[in-house]
Each structure stands twice: as structure tokens, then as C-alpha cells.
């Protein structure tokens, strides 16, 4: 009878070998660690000592989510994250307005990263609250309680600080991020690599175009001090420069997303996908051709618009539109121009809904439709330009100069029409109804 040879296998090792997911645990943990460490070094190099403004809420938010129950995770994580972000924004305003110090670029980068982290934390909290995911247990039984906690929290730390999504990009859900990490070797097709290259080249072209427009765009002092019809080209070119800046940054972020594979929708086939499976923020054609302010709003920075809709608009019972734009102003920092600009934006969206609902049926023939679309496109472009300039204002003095300039004529038209249509709707509602015989 032949004797068995080799070393004896411990019961714990035998149990781990029988676990079907065991061979995926170690690579995933290594990949999470790699993303976290690389993101940490990127944050340190970009923010310097201000990196603490990002690390403290990152580790604090994960601790709050783990300690709270599923029904309380979103509320506590939201409160903690927004409180910390608001304090940081107040610190920036204190240095800018009271101490009159120039803005530090590293501090501004830290605040931008903190705003993106707020999106991730609140999105994660909503996923837990809505039972779309749960805080799972660790994948191994080795070590003490501290090791167990770190193993459970490692994917969340990596999600908040991973280098591909640290400095910018569309909002990536934790489910998408986790699927991407668990399939790091899944090949990307030439289609998506070519799409990433196109986005990078598009960002370069837009950056060059932005530098050309810079020579024609007027400084803000001239833009808010223009008179009569001279306001139209001045206002439009100044806003075009700002839009090109946003477009180039977004396209560069999307290029990184597509190159890493994060831009693919969950469950999408990497081998033969189409553009419908890609998460994109930039839709330049829609933004520049639409004659509806509401369509522009939904298409502007799409992932952030979807996040605001899910976080505020769909959860608010009364006045959801106003609450959404008010929260957006708070999230951006509540500078004077931001508070006025986003509230004005909310009024323009409401006016857009009512004006188009009332006037669109009146344009029955094709020539009148063309005239209608042309006029409303021009009005949309000028109102959007006005809002963009208002949001860039950082003091009450410059904001008042903008409000008292001829530029205010374009949104004022929509405000007057909004009040007239609201009064017309109220009078028709109060009119006595004649019963049918």
C-alpha cells in the first residue's frame, strides 16, 4: 500500500482552497491597494500640505458609513461631508475677502477634489440607503478586529482616492468602480482606445480654440460695463471662453475614463460596444444648438446633473427645482455670484418650461417654426452667457454692476414672461367653471 507523501494541509488552508472566490480576493485587494497608494501620492504632489483637507473627510466619511446603519448612513455621511466642505469654503472666503490674500492654487485643487469626493460619498450613502448595495464583511477571517475593519474599508478608501477619478471626471458609482477593479484584465476594444484618443485630441483642439477666443473676449470689467447693443457680442464671447474652458477639461477627463475602462456602463461588452455604453459629461452639439434652457441644464455636466437630480430633486416634496439649484450653489461654495447665478438659473428653467409650453403650439407653419427656434436659440445663448458671468462674480460690487448693466435685459424678459404666464394660469384656475348640461 502506497503511503501519502507531502506536507499536511491545515484545515484553515483547506477551507480557503475550497472557497470559489478565494482566487479573486488577493488580486482585488492588491489592486485596491495600488489605486489607493497611487492616489495618495498624486494628492500629495498636487495639493501639498492641503492634502489633509481631503484625507480627513475621506477616512472620516468611511468611518461614519461603517458605524451607521443602512437607514442612517446617507444622512450622517451627507451631514459630515457637507459640513467639512462648507468649513473649507468659508476658509477660502475668509482668506480672499477678509485677509485679501491671493488664492493658493493648491488650496483650490483641494477644494475641487473635496467637491468631487462629496459626490462619491453621497452617492455611496444613497446606494446603501436604497439597498442597492450593503456593507459586506471582509473576505478573509485572518487577523483581529482592526485588520477586519481595514479589509472591509479598503475598497471604499480606494474608491474615494483612486488616482483615475481623484482630480476630475464624471461621477463613477461604487458598483461601477468595484466591477472595474474585479476585472482589471478585461481587454478594451480598439473602438474605445480610439474614442479615448479622439477625446484627448478634442481637448487639445478646444484648448487651442480657447486661446484664440481669449484674444477677442473682453475682460469681466468691460463685459459688465457695456452699453446698448454692444453688450451682445461682449457677453457672448466672454461666456464662450468660459464654456470652451469647461469643455476642454471635461473631454480630457473623459479621455482618461475611456482609456482606463471606467467609462463603460455596467454589464457592457468591452469587445464590441458603442458610444451608448459610455458615461460622458460633454455633449457639445446639444449644448450649443438647443433652444431650450431646460435641455441645456440637463446636458450641462451630465453626471453632476444626474447626481443633483437623484440627491435633491427626486427627494424633495415641495419646490424641487428651487431646492436643487439652491443646494448646487451651496455645493459650489456660496460666493455672492454663485448664489445669485444659480437662483437665476432656476428661475430661467421654470420660465423656459412655461414659455415653450405656451408659445410652441402657436408656431404652426414651417417658416414660423424656424423663426421661433432662431429667436429662442439666441435668447437661450444670451441667458446662459449671463448666468455664467454671474457665477464667476466673487464680490457684491461686481455682481451689482452686472445686475445694473444692459446684460440684465435678456433674463429680465424671461422673468416678466414668467410672471405674466403665472398670473394667467392663476386667473384661469380661479375662473368659475360652467357645468355642462
Coordinates of C-alpha atoms in Angstrom, one line a residue:
X1 CA 0.0 0.0 0.0
X2 CA 1.4 3.4 -1.1
X3 CA 1.9 5.9 1.6
X4 CA 0.8 9.5 1.0
X5 CA 3.6 12.0 0.5
X6 CA 3.9 15.7 1.0
X7 CA 3.2 18.2 3.8
X8 CA 0.0 18.1 5.8
X9 CA -2.5 20.8 4.8
X10 CA -4.0 22.8 7.7
X11 CA -7.8 22.9 8.0
X12 CA -8.0 26.7 7.5
X13 CA -5.9 26.5 4.3
X14 CA -8.1 23.6 3.1
X15 CA -11.3 25.7 3.7
X16 CA -9.8 28.7 1.8
X17 CA -8.9 26.5 -1.2
X18 CA -12.4 25.2 -1.3
X19 CA -13.8 28.8 -1.4
X20 CA -14.6 29.6 -5.1
X21 CA -14.0 33.3 -4.7
X22 CA -10.7 32.9 -2.9
X23 CA -8.5 33.1 -6.0
X24 CA -10.1 36.6 -6.8
X25 CA -9.6 38.0 -3.3
X26 CA -5.9 38.6 -3.3
X27 CA -5.7 40.3 -6.8
X28 CA -8.6 42.6 -5.9
X29 CA -7.0 43.6 -2.6
X30 CA -3.7 44.3 -4.3
X31 CA -5.4 46.3 -7.0
X32 CA -7.4 48.3 -4.4
X33 CA -4.1 49.0 -2.5
X34 CA -2.3 50.0 -5.7
X35 CA -5.0 52.5 -6.6
X36 CA -5.1 53.9 -3.1
X37 CA -1.4 54.4 -2.8
X38 CA -1.0 55.9 -6.2
X39 CA -3.9 58.3 -5.5
X40 CA -2.3 59.3 -2.2
X41 CA 1.0 60.2 -3.9
X42 CA -0.9 62.1 -6.6
X43 CA -2.9 64.0 -4.0
X44 CA 0.3 64.9 -2.1
X45 CA 2.1 66.1 -5.2
X46 CA -0.9 68.2 -6.4
X47 CA -2.1 69.6 -3.0
X48 CA 0.9 69.7 -0.8
X49 CA 0.0 70.2 2.9
X50 CA -3.6 70.9 1.9
X51 CA -3.9 67.1 1.2
X52 CA -5.2 66.9 4.8
X53 CA -8.3 68.7 3.7
X54 CA -9.1 65.7 1.5
X55 CA -7.7 62.8 3.6
X56 CA -9.6 63.7 6.8
X57 CA -13.1 63.6 5.2
X58 CA -12.2 60.5 3.2
X59 CA -11.3 58.4 6.2
X60 CA -14.0 60.1 8.4
X61 CA -16.8 59.5 5.9
X62 CA -16.0 55.8 5.6
X63 CA -15.9 55.5 9.3
X64 CA -19.3 57.2 9.6
X65 CA -20.8 55.0 7.0
X66 CA -19.5 51.8 8.6
X67 CA -20.7 52.9 12.1
X68 CA -24.2 54.0 11.0
X69 CA -27.0 51.6 10.0
X70 CA -28.3 51.4 6.4
X71 CA -31.1 53.8 7.1
X72 CA -28.8 56.4 8.7
X73 CA -25.7 56.0 6.6
X74 CA -26.7 58.6 3.9
X75 CA -27.9 61.2 6.4
X76 CA -24.8 61.1 8.6
X77 CA -22.4 60.9 5.7
X78 CA -24.1 63.8 3.9
X79 CA -24.0 65.9 7.1
X80 CA -20.4 65.2 7.8
X81 CA -19.2 65.7 4.3
X82 CA -21.1 68.9 3.6
X83 CA -20.2 70.4 7.0
X84 CA -16.5 69.8 6.3
X85 CA -16.7 71.1 2.7
X86 CA -18.6 74.2 3.9
X87 CA -16.0 75.0 6.5
X88 CA -13.3 74.7 3.8
X89 CA -15.2 77.1 1.5
X90 CA -15.6 79.5 4.4
X91 CA -11.9 79.4 5.0
X92 CA -11.2 80.2 1.3
X93 CA -13.7 83.2 1.5
X94 CA -12.1 84.4 4.8
X95 CA -8.6 84.4 3.1
X96 CA -10.0 86.1 -0.1
X97 CA -12.3 88.7 1.4
X98 CA -11.1 89.4 4.9
X99 CA -7.4 88.8 4.7
X100 CA -7.3 89.8 1.0
X101 CA -4.9 87.1 0.1
X102 CA -4.4 85.7 -3.4
X103 CA -6.0 82.3 -3.8
X104 CA -3.5 79.4 -3.5
X105 CA -3.6 77.0 -6.4
X106 CA -3.1 74.0 -4.2
X107 CA -5.9 75.1 -1.9
X108 CA -8.2 75.5 -4.9
X109 CA -7.3 72.0 -6.2
X110 CA -8.0 70.5 -2.7
X111 CA -11.5 72.2 -2.7
X112 CA -12.2 70.8 -6.2
X113 CA -11.2 67.3 -5.1
X114 CA -13.3 67.7 -2.0
X115 CA -16.4 68.6 -4.1
X116 CA -15.9 65.5 -6.2
X117 CA -15.5 63.4 -3.1
X118 CA -18.8 64.8 -1.8
X119 CA -20.5 63.4 -4.9
X120 CA -18.9 60.0 -4.3
X121 CA -19.8 59.9 -0.6
X122 CA -23.4 61.0 -1.0
X123 CA -23.8 58.6 -4.0
X124 CA -22.4 55.8 -1.9
X125 CA -24.7 56.7 1.0
X126 CA -27.8 56.7 -1.2
X127 CA -26.8 53.3 -2.6
X128 CA -26.7 51.9 0.9
X129 CA -29.9 53.7 1.9
X130 CA -31.8 52.4 -1.1
X131 CA -30.5 48.9 -0.5
X132 CA -28.7 48.9 -3.9
X133 CA -25.6 47.7 -2.0
X134 CA -24.7 46.7 1.5
X135 CA -21.6 47.0 3.7
X136 CA -20.2 43.5 3.3
X137 CA -18.0 41.5 5.6
X138 CA -14.3 41.1 5.0
X139 CA -13.2 38.4 2.5
X140 CA -10.9 36.6 5.0
X141 CA -11.1 35.6 8.6
X142 CA -7.4 36.3 9.4
X143 CA -6.3 38.9 11.9
X144 CA -8.0 40.9 14.6
X145 CA -10.9 43.4 14.6
X146 CA -8.7 46.3 13.2
X147 CA -7.5 44.2 10.3
X148 CA -11.0 43.1 9.6
X149 CA -12.2 46.7 9.5
X150 CA -9.3 47.8 7.2
X151 CA -10.1 45.0 4.8
X152 CA -13.8 45.9 4.7
X153 CA -12.9 49.7 4.4
X154 CA -10.1 49.3 1.8
X155 CA -12.5 49.3 -1.3
X156 CA -14.2 52.4 0.0
X157 CA -10.9 54.3 0.7
X158 CA -9.7 53.2 -2.8
X159 CA -13.0 54.4 -4.4
X160 CA -12.6 57.9 -2.8
X161 CA -8.9 58.3 -3.5
X162 CA -8.2 56.3 -6.6
X163 CA -5.9 58.2 -9.0
X164 CA -8.1 57.9 -12.2
X165 CA -11.0 59.7 -10.5
X166 CA -9.2 61.9 -8.0
X167 CA -8.7 65.2 -9.8
X168 CA -11.7 65.1 -12.2
X169 CA -14.0 63.1 -14.4
X170 CA -17.7 62.1 -14.5
X171 CA -19.2 60.7 -11.3
X172 CA -18.4 57.0 -11.1
X173 CA -20.7 54.9 -8.8
X174 CA -19.1 52.4 -6.3
X175 CA -20.8 49.5 -8.1
X176 CA -19.1 50.5 -11.4
X177 CA -15.8 51.1 -9.7
X178 CA -15.9 47.7 -7.9
X179 CA -16.8 45.9 -11.2
X180 CA -13.9 47.6 -12.9
X181 CA -11.4 46.6 -10.1
X182 CA -12.6 42.9 -10.1
X183 CA -12.0 42.7 -13.9
X184 CA -8.7 44.6 -14.3
X185 CA -7.5 42.3 -17.1
X186 CA -10.6 42.6 -19.3
X187 CA -9.5 43.8 -22.7
X188 CA -10.7 47.0 -24.1
X189 CA -11.5 47.1 -27.8
X190 CA -9.8 49.3 -30.3
X191 CA -13.1 51.2 -30.5
X192 CA -12.7 52.6 -27.0
X193 CA -9.0 53.2 -27.3
X194 CA -9.7 55.2 -30.4
X195 CA -12.5 57.0 -28.6
X196 CA -10.1 57.9 -25.8
X197 CA -7.6 59.2 -28.3
X198 CA -10.3 61.3 -30.0
X199 CA -11.3 62.8 -26.7
X200 CA -7.7 63.7 -26.0
X201 CA -7.2 65.3 -29.4
X202 CA -10.6 67.1 -29.0
X203 CA -9.5 68.5 -25.6
X204 CA -6.3 69.8 -27.3
X205 CA -8.2 71.5 -30.2
X206 CA -10.6 73.1 -27.7
X207 CA -7.7 74.4 -25.6
X208 CA -6.1 76.0 -28.7
X209 CA -9.5 77.4 -29.7
X210 CA -9.9 78.8 -26.2
X211 CA -6.6 80.7 -26.5
X212 CA -7.8 82.2 -29.8
X213 CA -11.1 83.3 -28.3
X214 CA -9.2 84.8 -25.3
X215 CA -7.9 87.5 -27.7
X216 CA -11.4 88.5 -28.6
X217 CA -13.1 88.0 -25.3
X218 CA -13.4 91.2 -23.2
X219 CA -12.3 91.3 -19.5
X220 CA -15.1 91.0 -17.0
X221 CA -14.9 94.7 -16.2
X222 CA -15.7 95.5 -19.8
X223 CA -18.3 92.8 -20.1
X224 CA -20.3 94.1 -17.2
X225 CA -19.9 97.7 -18.2
X226 CA -21.0 97.5 -21.8
X227 CA -23.9 99.6 -23.2
X228 CA -26.8 99.1 -25.6
X229 CA -26.3 96.5 -28.4
X230 CA -22.6 96.3 -27.7
X231 CA -23.5 94.0 -24.8
X232 CA -24.5 91.2 -27.1
X233 CA -21.1 90.3 -28.7
X234 CA -19.2 91.2 -25.5
X235 CA -21.4 89.0 -23.3
X236 CA -21.4 86.1 -25.8
X237 CA -17.6 86.0 -26.4
X238 CA -16.8 86.2 -22.7
X239 CA -19.2 83.3 -22.0
X240 CA -17.8 81.3 -25.0
X241 CA -14.3 81.5 -23.5
X242 CA -15.7 80.1 -20.2
X243 CA -17.6 77.3 -22.0
X244 CA -14.5 76.3 -24.0
X245 CA -12.5 76.0 -20.8
X246 CA -15.1 73.6 -19.3
X247 CA -15.4 71.6 -22.5
X248 CA -11.6 71.1 -22.8
X249 CA -11.3 69.9 -19.2
X250 CA -14.3 67.6 -19.4
X251 CA -13.1 66.0 -22.6
X252 CA -9.6 65.4 -21.1
X253 CA -11.3 63.7 -18.1
X254 CA -13.4 61.6 -20.4
X255 CA -10.3 60.5 -22.3
X256 CA -8.8 59.2 -19.1
X257 CA -12.0 57.4 -18.2
X258 CA -12.2 55.7 -21.6
X259 CA -8.6 54.7 -21.6
X260 CA -8.9 53.1 -18.1
X261 CA -12.2 51.4 -18.9
X262 CA -14.2 53.3 -16.2
X263 CA -16.3 55.0 -18.9
X264 CA -18.0 51.7 -19.8
X265 CA -21.5 51.1 -18.5
X266 CA -22.0 48.2 -16.1
X267 CA -22.5 44.9 -17.9
X268 CA -21.4 46.5 -21.2
X269 CA -19.4 44.4 -23.6
X270 CA -15.9 45.7 -23.8
X271 CA -15.2 43.9 -27.1
X272 CA -17.9 45.5 -29.3
X273 CA -19.5 48.4 -27.5
X274 CA -20.9 51.5 -28.9
X275 CA -21.0 55.1 -27.6
X276 CA -24.3 54.4 -25.9
X277 CA -22.4 52.3 -23.3
X278 CA -20.1 55.2 -22.3
X279 CA -20.6 57.6 -19.4
X280 CA -19.9 61.1 -20.9
X281 CA -20.3 64.6 -19.4
X282 CA -19.8 66.6 -22.6
X283 CA -22.4 66.9 -25.3
X284 CA -21.2 70.0 -27.1
X285 CA -23.6 69.7 -30.0
X286 CA -26.7 69.7 -27.8
X287 CA -25.3 72.5 -25.6
X288 CA -24.6 74.8 -28.5
X289 CA -27.6 74.1 -30.6
X290 CA -30.6 73.7 -28.2
X291 CA -33.1 76.5 -27.9
X292 CA -34.3 75.2 -24.5
X293 CA -32.7 76.3 -21.3
X294 CA -34.1 73.2 -19.6
X295 CA -32.4 70.9 -22.2
X296 CA -29.1 72.9 -21.7
X297 CA -29.4 72.4 -18.0
X298 CA -29.8 68.6 -18.3
X299 CA -26.9 68.3 -20.7
X300 CA -24.5 70.5 -18.9
X301 CA -22.1 68.3 -16.9
X302 CA -24.4 65.3 -17.2
X303 CA -23.1 63.2 -14.3
X304 CA -23.4 66.1 -11.9
X305 CA -26.9 66.9 -13.2
X306 CA -27.9 63.3 -12.6
X307 CA -26.4 63.3 -9.2
X308 CA -28.3 66.5 -8.2
X309 CA -31.5 65.1 -9.6
X310 CA -31.1 61.9 -7.5
X311 CA -29.9 63.7 -4.4
X312 CA -32.2 66.6 -4.2
X313 CA -34.8 66.9 -7.0
X314 CA -36.3 63.4 -6.6
X315 CA -36.3 63.5 -2.8
X316 CA -37.8 66.9 -2.4
X317 CA -41.6 67.2 -2.0
X318 CA -42.2 70.9 -2.5
X319 CA -40.3 73.2 -4.9
X320 CA -37.8 70.6 -6.0
X321 CA -36.3 72.8 -8.8
X322 CA -35.6 75.7 -6.4
X323 CA -34.1 73.3 -3.8
X324 CA -31.9 71.7 -6.4
X325 CA -30.3 74.9 -7.6
X326 CA -30.0 76.3 -4.0
X327 CA -28.1 73.1 -3.0
X328 CA -25.9 73.4 -6.1
X329 CA -25.0 77.0 -5.0
X330 CA -24.2 75.7 -1.5
X331 CA -22.1 72.8 -3.0
X332 CA -20.2 75.2 -5.2
X333 CA -19.2 77.5 -2.3
X334 CA -22.0 80.1 -1.9
X335 CA -20.0 83.0 -3.3
X336 CA -22.2 86.0 -4.0
X337 CA -22.2 85.4 -7.7
X338 CA -22.9 81.7 -7.3
X339 CA -25.9 82.3 -5.0
X340 CA -27.4 84.8 -7.4
X341 CA -26.4 82.9 -10.6
X342 CA -27.9 79.5 -9.6
X343 CA -31.1 81.1 -8.3
X344 CA -31.4 83.0 -11.5
X345 CA -30.8 79.7 -13.4
X346 CA -33.7 78.1 -11.5
X347 CA -36.0 81.0 -12.5
X348 CA -34.9 80.7 -16.1
X349 CA -35.6 77.0 -16.2
X350 CA -39.1 77.5 -14.8
X351 CA -39.7 80.3 -17.3
X352 CA -38.4 78.1 -20.1
X353 CA -40.9 75.3 -19.3
X354 CA -43.9 77.7 -19.2
X355 CA -42.9 79.9 -22.2
X356 CA -42.3 77.0 -24.6
X357 CA -45.4 75.2 -23.4
X358 CA -47.4 78.3 -24.2
X359 CA -45.7 79.5 -27.4
X360 CA -44.7 76.4 -29.2
X361 CA -48.2 75.5 -30.4
X362 CA -48.5 79.0 -31.9
X363 CA -45.8 78.3 -34.5
X364 CA -47.7 76.1 -36.8
X365 CA -46.1 76.6 -40.2
X366 CA -42.5 75.6 -41.0
X367 CA -41.3 79.2 -41.6
X368 CA -42.7 80.3 -38.3
X369 CA -41.1 77.3 -36.6
X370 CA -37.7 78.4 -38.0
X371 CA -38.2 82.0 -36.7
X372 CA -39.4 80.7 -33.4
X373 CA -36.4 78.3 -33.0
X374 CA -33.9 81.0 -34.1
X375 CA -35.2 83.6 -31.6
X376 CA -35.4 81.2 -28.7
X377 CA -31.9 79.9 -29.5
X378 CA -30.5 83.4 -29.4
X379 CA -32.3 84.1 -26.1
X380 CA -31.0 80.8 -24.6
X381 CA -27.4 81.6 -25.6
X382 CA -27.5 85.1 -24.1
X383 CA -29.3 84.0 -20.9
X384 CA -26.8 81.2 -20.4
X385 CA -23.9 83.6 -21.0
X386 CA -25.4 86.0 -18.4
X387 CA -25.7 83.2 -15.8
X388 CA -22.1 82.1 -16.5
X389 CA -20.8 85.6 -15.9
X390 CA -22.8 86.0 -12.8
X391 CA -21.5 82.7 -11.3
X392 CA -17.9 83.9 -11.9
X393 CA -18.5 87.1 -9.8
X394 CA -16.8 86.9 -6.5
X395 CA -17.9 90.2 -4.8
X396 CA -21.1 92.1 -4.3
X397 CA -19.7 95.1 -6.1
X398 CA -19.0 93.3 -9.4
X399 CA -22.3 91.4 -9.1
X400 CA -24.2 94.6 -8.6
X401 CA -22.5 96.1 -11.7
X402 CA -23.6 93.1 -13.7
X403 CA -27.2 93.3 -12.5
X404 CA -27.4 97.0 -13.2
X405 CA -25.9 96.7 -16.7
X406 CA -27.7 96.2 -20.0
X407 CA -26.8 92.5 -19.9
X408 CA -29.7 92.0 -17.4
X409 CA -32.2 92.8 -20.2
X410 CA -32.2 89.2 -21.5
X411 CA -33.1 87.3 -18.3
X412 CA -35.4 90.1 -17.4
X413 CA -37.5 89.4 -20.4
X414 CA -38.0 85.8 -19.3
X415 CA -38.8 86.9 -15.7
X416 CA -41.6 89.2 -17.0
X417 CA -43.0 86.5 -19.2
X418 CA -42.8 84.0 -16.3
X419 CA -44.8 86.4 -14.1
X420 CA -47.4 87.0 -16.8
X421 CA -47.9 83.3 -17.5
X422 CA -48.1 82.5 -13.8
X423 CA -50.8 85.2 -13.4
X424 CA -52.6 83.9 -16.4
X425 CA -52.5 80.4 -15.0
X426 CA -53.8 81.5 -11.6
X427 CA -56.6 83.5 -13.2
X428 CA -57.7 80.6 -15.3
X429 CA -57.7 78.3 -12.3
X430 CA -59.8 80.7 -10.3
X431 CA -62.4 81.3 -13.1
X432 CA -65.8 79.7 -12.4
X433 CA -66.4 76.5 -14.3
X434 CA -69.7 76.4 -16.3
X435 CA -71.3 73.0 -15.8
X436 CA -72.2 71.1 -18.9
X437 CA -76.0 70.5 -19.3

